Amino acid sequence: MTNKLPTAGILSLATYIPRAYHDADYIAANSDTPADIIRTKLGWYQKNVPGPGDGTAAMGIKAARKALYYSGMNPMDIDLVIWSGEEVKEFRNWPVGPKIQKELGLHKAWSFDMQQRCGTTLVAFKLARDMIRADTTLKNILVVSGYRNSDLIHYPNSRVRWMYYLAAGGAACVIQRNCPKNEILDGHCISDGSFAWDVYVPSGGSAAPMTVQDLEKARQYLDVMDPAGMKERLERLSLSNWMLCIDRVLEKCGCQRSDVNYLATLLVKKSAHDYLVNQLGIDPGQTRYLAEFGHHGQNDQILSLELALEENRLKDGDLVLMISAGIGYAWNATALRWGPVP
């Protein structure tokens, strides 16, 4: 007789959104991109930026406090903390997982940090589900993310125009073994190393330590090394890789595109968003375009779910598809059955 594997589901979730923002007019005044191009072609009109006290880890911890409160659990109930937030944080070479344990009193848990850029949280969902299936000691996993890559954008550099929307915020959720609701069904991931050298911060690493001259040349910000080449390759591969991830994860779940009820997606330019919506055959009300928030990196999917709940876009039994992508380049899709587990 085969033992049934345990399930894993999202018990609670929460975000932290800074009040400060840069709107299209502000960005246009500090770049060579007109505000109407930002609003129409790029498709968004403002983004959250950090205020006082809004460090990367600090914002993740603010969201984690809420998620833990919403779960109704005691801090001693958490067995593992996964930090899925960004590397641009309060201090270099600083592990955040132990900091979360300290601040929330998670004395029973252990922790680790992981990274896949803006795809990290969906990878963390898959990893948490798989670890729960493999390790009987894991019952409750706290996934925490903070994002502040807005710090890495230099508006005068037109090569990073497509990244002007990088924002700031925090997100967290509790993933529970045999959770009575919101089951994580499966995930699928793709990465392509041919994009490995396309986007990075030129200075400040071991290959090129920061110098005064680098600061004067604004080399402490993200840059695109081959804009034309990257654009050509992304246009040829990105949407098809996303659809491949989507189809593979749906196949793993015994579902198809027509079964999807809600799309929790990262913020992308409007034309790409509309393409994905059309390919899935869903209505605009079955997703949430994050035009007033900007791109919160790996937090976008949790933010989308939170907004969907507030705006009555989700109902019990819905098949939720979460998708993400990160520079490097990686594409991810995760399927979730919303509501009580039958």
Tab-separated table of N, CA and C in Angstrom, residues 108-257:
chain	number	residue	atom	x	y	z
A	108	LYS	N	12.476	28.007	17.717
A	108	LYS	CA	12.477	26.589	17.349
A	108	LYS	C	12.933	26.385	15.909
A	109	ALA	N	12.816	27.419	15.090
A	109	ALA	CA	13.053	27.286	13.651
A	109	ALA	C	14.533	27.300	13.302
A	110	TRP	N	14.830	26.822	12.107
A	110	TRP	CA	16.113	27.087	11.477
A	110	TRP	C	15.827	27.883	10.205
A	111	SER	N	16.860	28.363	9.533
A	111	SER	CA	16.607	29.266	8.410
A	111	SER	C	17.699	29.171	7.361
A	112	PHE	N	17.353	29.628	6.167
A	112	PHE	CA	18.348	29.837	5.119
A	112	PHE	C	17.842	30.901	4.154
A	113	ASP	N	18.779	31.506	3.416
A	113	ASP	CA	18.460	32.506	2.402
A	113	ASP	C	18.632	31.866	1.028
A	114	MET	N	17.807	32.265	0.076
A	114	MET	CA	17.926	31.746	-1.289
A	114	MET	C	17.696	32.880	-2.286
A	115	GLN	N	18.062	32.631	-3.544
A	115	GLN	CA	17.984	33.714	-4.513
A	115	GLN	C	17.795	33.207	-5.940
A	116	GLN	N	16.818	33.774	-6.634
A	116	GLN	CA	16.654	33.610	-8.077
A	116	GLN	C	16.115	34.909	-8.662
A	117	ARG	N	16.590	36.046	-8.103
A	117	ARG	CA	16.094	37.353	-8.510
A	117	ARG	C	14.573	37.419	-8.356
A	118	CYS	N	13.863	37.972	-9.308
A	118	CYS	CA	12.426	38.214	-9.133
A	118	CYS	C	11.582	36.951	-9.217
A	119	GLY	N	12.211	35.805	-9.377
A	119	GLY	CA	11.482	34.544	-9.352
A	119	GLY	C	11.606	33.806	-8.037
A	120	THR	N	12.315	34.372	-7.068
A	120	THR	CA	12.713	33.603	-5.890
A	120	THR	C	11.548	33.080	-5.067
A	121	THR	N	10.502	33.877	-4.878
A	121	THR	CA	9.417	33.437	-3.990
A	121	THR	C	8.671	32.244	-4.570
A	122	LEU	N	8.451	32.214	-5.875
A	122	LEU	CA	7.786	31.042	-6.445
A	122	LEU	C	8.670	29.804	-6.345
A	123	VAL	N	9.978	29.975	-6.483
A	123	VAL	CA	10.880	28.844	-6.254
A	123	VAL	C	10.809	28.415	-4.795
A	124	ALA	N	10.691	29.377	-3.878
A	124	ALA	CA	10.564	29.060	-2.457
A	124	ALA	C	9.284	28.271	-2.187
A	125	PHE	N	8.188	28.617	-2.879
A	125	PHE	CA	6.949	27.850	-2.726
A	125	PHE	C	7.158	26.393	-3.124
A	126	LYS	N	7.781	26.193	-4.279
A	126	LYS	CA	8.036	24.821	-4.735
A	126	LYS	C	8.964	24.094	-3.770
A	127	LEU	N	10.005	24.795	-3.333
A	127	LEU	CA	10.964	24.188	-2.413
A	127	LEU	C	10.298	23.837	-1.085
A	128	ALA	N	9.469	24.746	-0.550
A	128	ALA	CA	8.787	24.484	0.716
A	128	ALA	C	7.865	23.268	0.591
A	129	ARG	N	7.114	23.206	-0.505
A	129	ARG	CA	6.236	22.052	-0.739
A	129	ARG	C	7.036	20.756	-0.806
A	130	ASP	N	8.126	20.765	-1.558
A	130	ASP	CA	8.931	19.554	-1.710
A	130	ASP	C	9.617	19.168	-0.405
A	131	MET	N	10.063	20.163	0.376
A	131	MET	CA	10.701	19.857	1.659
A	131	MET	C	9.703	19.285	2.641
A	132	ILE	N	8.488	19.807	2.644
A	132	ILE	CA	7.444	19.255	3.523
A	132	ILE	C	7.167	17.798	3.176
A	133	ARG	N	7.189	17.487	1.900
A	133	ARG	CA	6.965	16.107	1.474
A	133	ARG	C	8.118	15.189	1.871
A	134	ALA	N	9.328	15.759	1.933
A	134	ALA	CA	10.511	14.937	2.179
A	134	ALA	C	10.914	14.845	3.645
A	135	ASP	N	10.502	15.802	4.467
A	135	ASP	CA	10.974	15.899	5.854
A	135	ASP	C	9.771	15.955	6.792
A	136	THR	N	9.569	14.914	7.561
A	136	THR	CA	8.397	14.832	8.443
A	136	THR	C	8.460	15.814	9.603
A	137	THR	N	9.632	16.416	9.866
A	137	THR	CA	9.735	17.361	10.984
A	137	THR	C	9.258	18.765	10.608
A	138	LEU	N	9.043	19.004	9.317
A	138	LEU	CA	8.624	20.328	8.863
A	138	LEU	C	7.106	20.395	8.749
A	139	LYS	N	6.521	21.241	9.576
A	139	LYS	CA	5.068	21.417	9.554
A	139	LYS	C	4.670	22.821	9.110
A	140	ASN	N	5.404	23.823	9.554
A	140	ASN	CA	5.068	25.209	9.221
A	140	ASN	C	6.318	25.954	8.760
A	141	ILE	N	6.267	26.475	7.532
A	141	ILE	CA	7.403	27.182	6.950
A	141	ILE	C	6.999	28.631	6.685
A	142	LEU	N	7.793	29.554	7.176
A	142	LEU	CA	7.563	30.973	6.944
A	142	LEU	C	8.464	31.438	5.804
A	143	VAL	N	7.851	31.870	4.698
A	143	VAL	CA	8.587	32.415	3.559
A	143	VAL	C	8.494	33.937	3.632
A	144	VAL	N	9.644	34.601	3.619
A	144	VAL	CA	9.690	36.057	3.789
A	144	VAL	C	10.530	36.674	2.677
A	145	SER	N	10.037	37.793	2.135
A	145	SER	CA	10.772	38.496	1.085
A	145	SER	C	10.730	39.999	1.315
A	146	GLY	N	11.841	40.641	1.026
A	146	GLY	CA	11.903	42.093	0.976
A	146	GLY	C	12.558	42.501	-0.327
A	147	TYR	N	12.144	43.631	-0.855
A	147	TYR	CA	12.632	44.038	-2.182
A	147	TYR	C	12.845	45.543	-2.200
A	148	ARG	N	14.046	45.934	-2.619
A	148	ARG	CA	14.368	47.362	-2.664
A	148	ARG	C	15.288	47.659	-3.851
A	149	ASN	N	15.060	46.987	-4.959
A	149	ASN	CA	15.918	47.193	-6.119
A	149	ASN	C	15.667	48.522	-6.821
A	150	SER	N	14.697	49.273	-6.317
A	150	SER	CA	14.547	50.649	-6.795
A	150	SER	C	15.835	51.434	-6.582
A	151	ASP	N	16.618	51.044	-5.564
A	151	ASP	CA	17.894	51.703	-5.293
A	151	ASP	C	18.891	51.538	-6.445
A	152	LEU	N	18.690	50.526	-7.269
A	152	LEU	CA	19.657	50.192	-8.306
A	152	LEU	C	19.351	50.825	-9.660
A	153	ILE	N	18.309	51.647	-9.716
A	153	ILE	CA	17.904	52.240	-10.983
A	153	ILE	C	18.366	53.690	-11.068
A	154	HIS	N	19.088	53.974	-12.145
A	154	HIS	CA	19.598	55.321	-12.421
A	154	HIS	C	18.805	55.848	-13.614
A	155	TYR	N	17.839	56.715	-13.350
A	155	TYR	CA	16.916	57.155	-14.389
A	155	TYR	C	17.591	57.759	-15.631
A	156	PRO	N	18.704	58.471	-15.511
A	156	PRO	CA	19.329	59.008	-16.726
A	156	PRO	C	19.839	57.941	-17.703
A	157	ASN	N	19.970	56.689	-17.251
A	157	ASN	CA	20.462	55.614	-18.114
A	157	ASN	C	19.291	54.997	-18.882
A	158	SER	N	19.159	55.344	-20.158
A	158	SER	CA	18.031	54.851	-20.950
A	158	SER	C	18.098	53.351	-21.220
A	159	ARG	N	19.268	52.737	-21.018
A	159	ARG	CA	19.380	51.292	-21.241
A	159	ARG	C	18.560	50.493	-20.238
A	160	VAL	N	18.234	51.101	-19.094
A	160	VAL	CA	17.444	50.390	-18.079
A	160	VAL	C	16.009	50.900	-18.028
A	161	ARG	N	15.558	51.547	-19.117
A	161	ARG	CA	14.197	52.091	-19.143
A	161	ARG	C	13.157	51.027	-18.782
A	162	TRP	N	13.347	49.806	-19.274
A	162	TRP	CA	12.381	48.742	-19.008
A	162	TRP	C	12.388	48.299	-17.548
A	163	MET	N	13.384	48.768	-16.769
A	163	MET	CA	13.435	48.457	-15.343
A	163	MET	C	13.121	49.666	-14.464
A	164	TYR	N	12.694	50.777	-15.061
A	164	TYR	CA	12.344	51.950	-14.261
A	164	TYR	C	11.317	51.609	-13.179
A	165	TYR	N	10.507	50.590	-13.408
A	165	TYR	CA	9.412	50.267	-12.482
A	165	TYR	C	9.845	49.487	-11.249
A	166	LEU	N	11.149	49.178	-11.110
A	166	LEU	CA	11.594	48.448	-9.926
A	166	LEU	C	11.250	49.263	-8.679
A	167	ALA	N	10.574	48.630	-7.731
A	167	ALA	CA	9.967	49.335	-6.607
A	167	ALA	C	10.537	48.842	-5.280
A	168	ALA	N	9.728	48.891	-4.223
A	168	ALA	CA	10.168	48.474	-2.892
A	168	ALA	C	8.968	48.006	-2.077
A	169	GLY	N	9.184	46.972	-1.271
A	169	GLY	CA	8.114	46.467	-0.410
A	169	GLY	C	8.512	45.156	0.238
A	170	GLY	N	7.583	44.598	0.996
A	170	GLY	CA	7.816	43.324	1.668
A	170	GLY	C	6.638	42.395	1.478
A	171	ALA	N	6.880	41.089	1.601
A	171	ALA	CA	5.820	40.097	1.479
A	171	ALA	C	6.201	38.861	2.278
A	172	ALA	N	5.191	38.121	2.729
A	172	ALA	CA	5.458	36.907	3.503
A	172	ALA	C	4.233	36.007	3.473
A	173	CYS	N	4.459	34.732	3.721
A	173	CYS	CA	3.349	33.791	3.864
A	173	CYS	C	3.789	32.608	4.718
A	174	VAL	N	2.811	31.947	5.300
A	174	VAL	CA	3.048	30.725	6.060
A	174	VAL	C	2.558	29.556	5.221
A	175	ILE	N	3.454	28.618	4.942
A	175	ILE	CA	3.115	27.405	4.210
A	175	ILE	C	3.074	26.249	5.203
A	176	GLN	N	1.975	25.530	5.206
A	176	GLN	CA	1.725	24.525	6.244
A	176	GLN	C	1.551	23.132	5.653
A	177	ARG	N	2.086	22.134	6.366
A	177	ARG	CA	1.878	20.740	5.989
A	177	ARG	C	0.396	20.382	6.136
A	178	ASN	N	-0.160	19.721	5.135
A	178	ASN	CA	-1.565	19.312	5.138
A	178	ASN	C	-2.485	20.478	5.515
A	179	CYS	N	-2.162	21.651	4.979
A	179	CYS	CA	-2.967	22.850	5.236
A	179	CYS	C	-4.401	22.602	4.757
A	180	PRO	N	-5.401	23.015	5.527
A	180	PRO	CA	-6.792	22.758	5.125
A	180	PRO	C	-7.280	23.633	3.977
A	181	LYS	N	-6.433	24.509	3.471
A	181	LYS	CA	-6.861	25.403	2.386
A	181	LYS	C	-5.680	25.799	1.517
A	182	ASN	N	-5.996	26.328	0.328
A	182	ASN	CA	-5.026	26.956	-0.571
A	182	ASN	C	-3.833	26.045	-0.875
A	183	GLU	N	-4.127	24.860	-1.428
A	183	GLU	CA	-3.090	23.861	-1.684
A	183	GLU	C	-2.180	24.271	-2.839
A	184	ILE	N	-0.875	24.189	-2.602
A	184	ILE	CA	0.111	24.377	-3.664
A	184	ILE	C	0.178	23.072	-4.440
A	185	LEU	N	-0.276	23.091	-5.688
A	185	LEU	CA	-0.388	21.857	-6.466
A	185	LEU	C	0.952	21.435	-7.055
A	186	ASP	N	1.656	22.361	-7.679
A	186	ASP	CA	2.955	22.022	-8.278
A	186	ASP	C	3.598	23.284	-8.827
A	187	GLY	N	4.826	23.145	-9.304
A	187	GLY	CA	5.536	24.260	-9.908
A	187	GLY	C	6.426	23.773	-11.029
A	188	HIS	N	6.797	24.697	-11.902
A	188	HIS	CA	7.730	24.362	-12.982
A	188	HIS	C	8.618	25.576	-13.237
A	189	CYS	N	9.913	25.324	-13.456
A	189	CYS	CA	10.888	26.399	-13.600
A	189	CYS	C	11.785	26.144	-14.809
A	190	ILE	N	12.183	27.230	-15.450
A	190	ILE	CA	13.131	27.186	-16.566
A	190	ILE	C	14.174	28.277	-16.333
A	191	SER	N	15.436	27.986	-16.626
A	191	SER	CA	16.452	29.034	-16.635
A	191	SER	C	17.328	28.869	-17.866
A	192	ASP	N	17.852	29.989	-18.354
A	192	ASP	CA	18.617	30.020	-19.595
A	192	ASP	C	19.889	30.816	-19.371
A	193	GLY	N	21.023	30.130	-19.316
A	193	GLY	CA	22.297	30.769	-19.012
A	193	GLY	C	22.827	31.695	-20.086
A	194	SER	N	22.213	31.687	-21.272
A	194	SER	CA	22.692	32.588	-22.324
A	194	SER	C	22.444	34.055	-21.977
A	195	PHE	N	21.598	34.309	-20.961
A	195	PHE	CA	21.311	35.675	-20.513
A	195	PHE	C	22.151	36.077	-19.297
A	196	ALA	N	23.082	35.215	-18.882
A	196	ALA	CA	23.771	35.406	-17.605
A	196	ALA	C	24.540	36.726	-17.517
A	197	TRP	N	25.057	37.218	-18.648
A	197	TRP	CA	25.888	38.420	-18.619
A	197	TRP	C	25.147	39.657	-19.080
A	198	ASP	N	23.840	39.605	-19.180
A	198	ASP	CA	23.093	40.723	-19.761
A	198	ASP	C	22.824	41.857	-18.792
A	199	VAL	N	22.484	41.538	-17.545
A	199	VAL	CA	22.082	42.573	-16.587
A	199	VAL	C	22.795	42.345	-15.262
A	200	TYR	N	23.524	43.337	-14.806
A	200	TYR	CA	24.150	43.267	-13.484
A	200	TYR	C	24.667	44.644	-13.097
A	201	VAL	N	25.111	44.772	-11.848
A	201	VAL	CA	25.744	46.010	-11.375
A	201	VAL	C	27.238	45.881	-11.665
A	202	PRO	N	27.813	46.757	-12.500
A	202	PRO	CA	29.197	46.572	-12.947
A	202	PRO	C	30.242	46.634	-11.843
A	203	SER	N	30.020	47.446	-10.826
A	203	SER	CA	31.054	47.641	-9.810
A	203	SER	C	30.546	47.277	-8.415
A	204	GLY	N	31.497	46.920	-7.569
A	204	GLY	CA	31.173	46.615	-6.187
A	204	GLY	C	31.326	45.153	-5.832
A	205	GLY	N	31.583	44.295	-6.816
A	205	GLY	CA	31.802	42.879	-6.561
A	205	GLY	C	33.279	42.541	-6.532
A	206	SER	N	33.597	41.255	-6.375
A	206	SER	CA	35.000	40.852	-6.272
A	206	SER	C	35.746	41.046	-7.588
A	207	ALA	N	35.028	41.009	-8.726
A	207	ALA	CA	35.679	41.190	-10.018
A	207	ALA	C	36.039	42.644	-10.278
A	208	ALA	N	35.263	43.556	-9.690
A	208	ALA	CA	35.510	44.986	-9.904
A	208	ALA	C	35.112	45.752	-8.656
A	209	PRO	N	35.984	45.786	-7.649
A	209	PRO	CA	35.675	46.530	-6.414
A	209	PRO	C	35.352	47.992	-6.707
A	210	MET	N	34.495	48.561	-5.880
A	210	MET	CA	34.041	49.933	-6.091
A	210	MET	C	35.178	50.932	-5.927
A	211	THR	N	35.215	51.902	-6.830
A	211	THR	CA	36.200	52.973	-6.757
A	211	THR	C	35.489	54.321	-6.838
A	212	VAL	N	36.192	55.371	-6.524
A	212	VAL	CA	35.631	56.717	-6.647
A	212	VAL	C	35.240	56.988	-8.096
A	213	GLN	N	36.070	56.539	-9.022
A	213	GLN	CA	35.786	56.752	-10.445
A	213	GLN	C	34.498	56.032	-10.863
A	214	ASP	N	34.283	54.837	-10.320
A	214	ASP	CA	33.055	54.097	-10.622
A	214	ASP	C	31.830	54.845	-10.119
A	215	LEU	N	31.917	55.397	-8.924
A	215	LEU	CA	30.799	56.169	-8.383
A	215	LEU	C	30.520	57.386	-9.253
A	216	GLU	N	31.557	58.025	-9.723
A	216	GLU	CA	31.382	59.191	-10.586
A	216	GLU	C	30.723	58.823	-11.906
A	217	LYS	N	30.938	57.579	-12.368
A	217	LYS	CA	30.359	57.098	-13.629
A	217	LYS	C	29.037	56.356	-13.413
A	218	ALA	N	28.516	56.361	-12.170
A	218	ALA	CA	27.245	55.709	-11.828
A	218	ALA	C	27.270	54.216	-12.131
A	219	ARG	N	28.403	53.572	-11.850
A	219	ARG	CA	28.518	52.132	-12.093
A	219	ARG	C	28.069	51.315	-10.889
A	220	GLN	N	27.464	51.969	-9.895
A	220	GLN	CA	26.905	51.255	-8.745
A	220	GLN	C	25.441	50.885	-8.973
A	221	TYR	N	24.939	51.150	-10.183
A	221	TYR	CA	23.551	50.835	-10.529
A	221	TYR	C	23.490	49.691	-11.543
A	222	LEU	N	22.312	49.114	-11.678
A	222	LEU	CA	22.100	48.087	-12.694
A	222	LEU	C	22.345	48.665	-14.082
A	223	ASP	N	22.885	47.825	-14.955
A	223	ASP	CA	23.072	48.234	-16.339
A	223	ASP	C	22.828	47.037	-17.256
A	224	VAL	N	22.560	47.328	-18.504
A	224	VAL	CA	22.325	46.303	-19.523
A	224	VAL	C	23.499	46.349	-20.482
A	225	MET	N	24.226	45.233	-20.593
A	225	MET	CA	25.477	45.228	-21.341
A	225	MET	C	25.279	45.193	-22.855
A	226	ASP	N	24.222	44.521	-23.302
A	226	ASP	CA	23.951	44.384	-24.736
A	226	ASP	C	22.456	44.585	-24.965
A	227	PRO	N	21.989	45.827	-24.892
A	227	PRO	CA	20.542	46.070	-24.968
A	227	PRO	C	19.880	45.492	-26.209
A	228	ALA	N	20.484	45.677	-27.372
A	228	ALA	CA	19.867	45.187	-28.607
A	228	ALA	C	19.831	43.664	-28.631
A	229	GLY	N	20.940	43.033	-28.257
A	229	GLY	CA	20.996	41.571	-28.252
A	229	GLY	C	20.047	40.955	-27.247
A	230	MET	N	19.975	41.553	-26.055
A	230	MET	CA	19.065	41.033	-25.042
A	230	MET	C	17.617	41.187	-25.479
A	231	LYS	N	17.293	42.333	-26.054
A	231	LYS	CA	15.922	42.566	-26.516
A	231	LYS	C	15.522	41.539	-27.570
A	232	GLU	N	16.422	41.268	-28.509
A	232	GLU	CA	16.120	40.292	-29.565
A	232	GLU	C	15.897	38.902	-28.988
A	233	ARG	N	16.760	38.493	-28.072
A	233	ARG	CA	16.630	37.151	-27.486
A	233	ARG	C	15.399	37.029	-26.590
A	234	LEU	N	15.126	38.083	-25.809
A	234	LEU	CA	13.947	38.040	-24.949
A	234	LEU	C	12.661	37.994	-25.760
A	235	GLU	N	12.589	38.802	-26.802
A	235	GLU	CA	11.387	38.808	-27.624
A	235	GLU	C	11.164	37.462	-28.292
A	236	ARG	N	12.250	36.769	-28.569
A	236	ARG	CA	12.150	35.462	-29.223
A	236	ARG	C	11.815	34.343	-28.240
A	237	LEU	N	12.256	34.472	-26.993
A	237	LEU	CA	12.165	33.352	-26.064
A	237	LEU	C	11.254	33.553	-24.857
A	238	SER	N	11.110	34.802	-24.379
A	238	SER	CA	10.510	35.000	-23.060
A	238	SER	C	9.062	34.521	-22.973
A	239	LEU	N	8.210	34.994	-23.851
A	239	LEU	CA	6.800	34.616	-23.762
A	239	LEU	C	6.602	33.140	-24.036
A	240	SER	N	7.372	32.579	-24.950
A	240	SER	CA	7.239	31.137	-25.227
A	240	SER	C	7.705	30.313	-24.038
A	241	ASN	N	8.769	30.759	-23.345
A	241	ASN	CA	9.220	30.032	-22.149
A	241	ASN	C	8.193	30.124	-21.033
A	242	TRP	N	7.553	31.290	-20.899
A	242	TRP	CA	6.483	31.418	-19.903
A	242	TRP	C	5.346	30.449	-20.203
A	243	MET	N	4.927	30.405	-21.449
A	243	MET	CA	3.830	29.508	-21.805
A	243	MET	C	4.233	28.050	-21.621
A	244	LEU	N	5.507	27.734	-21.874
A	244	LEU	CA	5.980	26.373	-21.629
A	244	LEU	C	5.892	26.034	-20.146
A	245	CYS	N	6.342	26.970	-19.284
A	245	CYS	CA	6.218	26.756	-17.831
A	245	CYS	C	4.754	26.555	-17.433
A	246	ILE	N	3.896	27.399	-17.973
A	246	ILE	CA	2.470	27.329	-17.648
A	246	ILE	C	1.890	25.989	-18.061
A	247	ASP	N	2.165	25.577	-19.289
A	247	ASP	CA	1.604	24.318	-19.779
A	247	ASP	C	2.149	23.125	-19.002
A	248	ARG	N	3.434	23.171	-18.656
A	248	ARG	CA	4.031	22.053	-17.909
A	248	ARG	C	3.430	21.932	-16.512
A	249	VAL	N	3.275	23.058	-15.814
A	249	VAL	CA	2.733	22.962	-14.459
A	249	VAL	C	1.263	22.554	-14.496
A	250	LEU	N	0.519	23.029	-15.487
A	250	LEU	CA	-0.879	22.615	-15.609
A	250	LEU	C	-0.974	21.132	-15.925
A	251	GLU	N	-0.063	20.645	-16.766
A	251	GLU	CA	-0.033	19.221	-17.092
A	251	GLU	C	0.247	18.385	-15.841
A	252	LYS	N	1.177	18.846	-15.019
A	252	LYS	CA	1.491	18.135	-13.775
A	252	LYS	C	0.268	18.034	-12.863
A	253	CYS	N	-0.607	19.047	-12.932
A	253	CYS	CA	-1.794	19.094	-12.070
A	253	CYS	C	-3.016	18.445	-12.706
A	254	GLY	N	-2.856	17.953	-13.939
A	254	GLY	CA	-4.002	17.380	-14.633
A	254	GLY	C	-4.992	18.424	-15.097
A	255	CYS	N	-4.491	19.641	-15.368
A	255	CYS	CA	-5.357	20.748	-15.784
A	255	CYS	C	-4.908	21.273	-17.146
A	256	GLN	N	-5.667	22.227	-17.663
A	256	GLN	CA	-5.321	22.881	-18.916
A	256	GLN	C	-5.592	24.376	-18.801
A	257	ARG	N	-5.207	25.120	-19.829
A	257	ARG	CA	-5.311	26.578	-19.758
A	257	ARG	C	-6.733	27.041	-19.438
